[in-house]
Amino acid sequence: MIDQRPFLDRWYVEAWLREHGHMYKYELAYKAGITGSTLSSLLSGIRKPHPSTVERLAEAMGVDSAELVVPPDDVPPEVSRVYKRRQAKVRKYWRKKRG
């Protein structure tokens, strides 16, 4: 099963933070109702955002949710590799945990 969810556009979010009074990432996360560590892992490409998370971030930023995401085909290969490795580790952990 291939995960076709889009990645969060790190560069767009960081540029928005700089343009809007140098708001800290954790402040944006708080406004969106997510944790700072969740936002950090979304921006680094370790996790892909759930559509509701994208909507909450877009609402907190006052932008359209389509501006916050990057289709998987447009993501650099190194980001995709990190994400795939992380997902493989998670699957391995849960298989081992189940017995």
Coordinates of N, CA and C in Angstrom, one line a residue:
M1 N 0.8 -1.2 0.0 CA 0.0 0.0 0.0 C 0.9 1.2 0.0
I2 N 0.7 2.1 -1.0 CA 1.5 3.3 -1.1 C 0.7 4.5 -0.5
D3 N 1.4 5.2 0.3 CA 0.8 6.4 1.0 C 0.8 7.6 0.0
Q4 N -0.4 8.0 -0.4 CA -0.5 9.0 -1.4 C -0.8 10.4 -0.8
R5 N -0.8 10.5 0.6 CA -1.1 11.8 1.2 C 0.0 12.7 0.9
P6 N -0.3 14.0 0.7 CA 0.8 15.0 0.4 C 1.6 15.3 1.7
F7 N 2.8 15.8 1.4 CA 3.6 16.3 2.5 C 3.3 17.8 2.8
L8 N 3.6 18.3 4.0 CA 3.4 19.7 4.3 C 4.6 20.5 3.6
D9 N 4.2 21.6 3.1 CA 5.2 22.5 2.4 C 6.0 23.3 3.4
R10 N 7.2 22.7 3.8 CA 8.0 23.3 4.8 C 8.4 24.8 4.5
W11 N 8.8 25.0 3.3 CA 9.3 26.3 2.9 C 8.2 27.4 2.9
Y12 N 7.0 27.0 2.6 CA 5.9 27.9 2.6 C 5.6 28.3 4.1
V13 N 5.5 27.3 4.9 CA 5.2 27.6 6.3 C 6.3 28.4 7.0
E14 N 7.5 28.1 6.7 CA 8.6 28.9 7.4 C 8.6 30.3 6.8
A15 N 8.4 30.5 5.5 CA 8.3 31.9 5.0 C 7.1 32.6 5.6
W16 N 6.0 32.0 5.8 CA 4.9 32.6 6.4 C 5.2 33.1 7.8
L17 N 5.9 32.2 8.5 CA 6.3 32.5 9.9 C 7.1 33.8 10.0
R18 N 8.1 33.9 9.0 CA 9.0 35.0 9.0 C 8.2 36.3 8.6
E19 N 7.3 36.2 7.7 CA 6.5 37.3 7.2 C 5.5 37.9 8.3
H20 N 5.1 37.0 9.2 CA 4.1 37.4 10.1 C 4.7 37.6 11.5
G21 N 5.6 38.5 11.6 CA 6.1 38.9 12.9 C 7.0 37.9 13.6
H22 N 7.6 37.1 12.8 CA 8.6 36.1 13.4 C 7.9 35.2 14.4
M23 N 6.7 34.8 14.2 CA 6.0 33.9 15.1 C 6.8 32.6 15.2
Y24 N 6.9 32.1 16.4 CA 7.6 30.8 16.6 C 6.7 29.6 16.2
K25 N 7.4 28.5 15.8 CA 6.7 27.4 15.3 C 5.7 26.8 16.4
Y26 N 6.1 26.8 17.6 CA 5.3 26.3 18.7 C 4.1 27.2 18.9
E27 N 4.1 28.5 18.6 CA 3.0 29.3 18.7 C 2.0 29.0 17.6
L28 N 2.5 28.7 16.4 CA 1.6 28.3 15.3 C 0.9 27.0 15.6
A29 N 1.7 26.1 16.2 CA 1.2 24.7 16.6 C 0.1 24.9 17.6
Y30 N 0.3 25.8 18.6 CA -0.7 26.0 19.6 C -2.0 26.6 19.0
K31 N -1.9 27.5 18.1 CA -3.0 28.1 17.4 C -3.8 27.1 16.6
A32 N -3.1 26.1 16.1 CA -3.7 25.1 15.2 C -4.2 23.9 16.0
G33 N -3.9 23.9 17.3 CA -4.3 22.8 18.2 C -3.5 21.5 18.0
I34 N -2.3 21.6 17.7 CA -1.4 20.4 17.6 C -0.2 20.7 18.5
T35 N 0.6 19.7 18.7 CA 1.8 19.9 19.5 C 3.0 20.4 18.7
G36 N 3.9 21.0 19.3 CA 5.1 21.5 18.6 C 5.9 20.4 18.0
S37 N 6.0 19.3 18.7 CA 6.7 18.1 18.1 C 6.0 17.6 16.8
T38 N 4.7 17.6 16.8 CA 3.9 17.2 15.7 C 4.2 18.1 14.5
L39 N 4.2 19.4 14.7 CA 4.5 20.3 13.6 C 5.9 20.2 13.1
S40 N 6.8 20.0 14.1 CA 8.2 19.8 13.7 C 8.4 18.5 12.8
S41 N 7.8 17.4 13.2 CA 7.9 16.2 12.4 C 7.2 16.3 11.0
L42 N 6.1 17.1 11.0 CA 5.5 17.4 9.7 C 6.3 18.2 8.8
L43 N 7.0 19.2 9.3 CA 7.9 20.1 8.6 C 9.1 19.4 8.1
S44 N 9.6 18.5 8.9 CA 10.8 17.8 8.5 C 10.6 16.6 7.5
G45 N 9.3 16.3 7.3 CA 9.0 15.2 6.4 C 9.0 13.8 7.0
I46 N 9.1 13.8 8.3 CA 9.1 12.5 9.0 C 7.7 11.9 9.0
R47 N 6.7 12.8 9.1 CA 5.3 12.4 9.1 C 4.5 13.2 8.0
K48 N 3.5 12.6 7.5 CA 2.6 13.3 6.6 C 1.4 13.7 7.3
P49 N 0.9 14.9 7.0 CA -0.3 15.4 7.8 C -1.6 14.8 7.4
H50 N -2.5 14.6 8.4 CA -3.8 14.2 8.1 C -4.6 15.4 7.5
P51 N -5.5 15.2 6.7 CA -6.3 16.3 6.1 C -6.8 17.3 7.1
S52 N -7.3 16.8 8.2 CA -7.8 17.7 9.2 C -6.7 18.6 9.9
T53 N -5.5 18.0 10.0 CA -4.4 18.8 10.5 C -4.1 19.9 9.5
V54 N -4.1 19.6 8.2 CA -3.8 20.7 7.2 C -4.9 21.8 7.3
E55 N -6.1 21.4 7.5 CA -7.2 22.4 7.6 C -7.0 23.2 8.8
R56 N -6.6 22.6 10.0 CA -6.4 23.4 11.2 C -5.2 24.4 11.0
L57 N -4.1 23.9 10.4 CA -3.0 24.8 10.2 C -3.4 25.9 9.2
A58 N -4.1 25.6 8.2 CA -4.5 26.7 7.2 C -5.4 27.7 7.9
E59 N -6.3 27.2 8.8 CA -7.2 28.2 9.5 C -6.4 29.0 10.5
A60 N -5.4 28.5 11.1 CA -4.6 29.2 12.1 C -3.7 30.3 11.3
M61 N -3.3 29.9 10.1 CA -2.5 30.8 9.3 C -3.3 31.8 8.5
G62 N -4.6 31.5 8.3 CA -5.4 32.3 7.4 C -5.1 32.2 5.9
V63 N -4.8 31.0 5.5 CA -4.5 30.7 4.1 C -5.3 29.5 3.6
D64 N -5.3 29.3 2.3 CA -6.0 28.1 1.8 C -5.2 26.9 2.0
S65 N -5.9 25.8 2.4 CA -5.2 24.6 2.7 C -4.4 24.0 1.5
A66 N -4.8 24.3 0.3 CA -4.0 23.8 -0.9 C -2.6 24.4 -1.0
E67 N -2.4 25.6 -0.4 CA -1.1 26.2 -0.4 C -0.1 25.5 0.6
L68 N -0.6 24.7 1.5 CA 0.2 24.1 2.5 C 0.8 22.8 2.2
V69 N 0.3 22.2 1.1 CA 0.7 20.8 0.8 C 1.5 20.7 -0.5
V70 N 2.3 19.7 -0.6 CA 3.1 19.3 -1.8 C 2.8 17.9 -2.2
P71 N 2.3 17.7 -3.4 CA 2.0 16.3 -3.8 C 3.3 15.4 -3.7
P72 N 3.1 14.1 -3.4 CA 4.2 13.2 -3.2 C 5.2 13.2 -4.4
D73 N 4.7 13.4 -5.6 CA 5.5 13.4 -6.8 C 6.5 14.6 -6.9
D74 N 6.2 15.7 -6.2 CA 7.0 16.9 -6.3 C 8.0 16.9 -5.1
V75 N 8.0 15.9 -4.3 CA 8.9 15.9 -3.1 C 10.3 15.4 -3.5
P76 N 11.3 16.0 -3.0 CA 12.7 15.5 -3.3 C 12.9 14.0 -2.8
P77 N 13.6 13.3 -3.5 CA 13.8 11.8 -3.2 C 14.3 11.6 -1.7
E78 N 15.2 12.5 -1.3 CA 15.8 12.3 0.1 C 14.7 12.4 1.2
V79 N 13.7 13.3 1.0 CA 12.7 13.4 2.0 C 11.8 12.2 1.9
S80 N 11.5 11.7 0.7 CA 10.7 10.4 0.6 C 11.4 9.3 1.2
R81 N 12.7 9.2 1.1 CA 13.5 8.1 1.6 C 13.4 8.1 3.2
V82 N 13.6 9.3 3.8 CA 13.5 9.4 5.2 C 12.1 9.0 5.7
Y83 N 11.1 9.4 5.0 CA 9.7 9.0 5.4 C 9.5 7.5 5.3
K84 N 9.9 6.9 4.2 CA 9.7 5.5 4.0 C 10.5 4.7 5.1
R85 N 11.7 5.1 5.4 CA 12.5 4.4 6.5 C 11.8 4.5 7.8
R86 N 11.3 5.7 8.1 CA 10.5 5.9 9.4 C 9.3 5.0 9.4
Q87 N 8.6 4.9 8.3 CA 7.4 4.1 8.3 C 7.7 2.6 8.4
A88 N 8.8 2.2 7.8 CA 9.2 0.8 7.9 C 9.6 0.4 9.4
K89 N 10.2 1.3 10.1 CA 10.6 1.1 11.5 C 9.3 1.0 12.3
V90 N 8.3 1.8 12.1 CA 7.1 1.8 12.8 C 6.3 0.4 12.6
R91 N 6.3 0.0 11.3 CA 5.6 -1.2 11.0 C 6.3 -2.4 11.6
K92 N 7.7 -2.4 11.6 CA 8.5 -3.5 12.2 C 8.2 -3.5 13.7
Y93 N 8.1 -2.4 14.4 CA 7.9 -2.3 15.8 C 6.5 -2.9 16.1
W94 N 5.5 -2.6 15.4 CA 4.1 -3.1 15.7 C 4.0 -4.6 15.4
R95 N 4.7 -5.0 14.4 CA 4.7 -6.5 14.1 C 5.3 -7.2 15.2
K96 N 6.4 -6.7 15.7 CA 7.1 -7.4 16.8 C 6.2 -7.3 18.1
K97 N 5.6 -6.2 18.3 CA 4.7 -6.0 19.5 C 3.5 -6.9 19.5
R98 N 3.0 -7.2 18.3 CA 1.8 -8.1 18.2 C 2.1 -9.5 18.5
G99 N 3.4 -9.9 18.3 CA 3.8 -11.2 18.6 C 4.2 -12.0 17.4

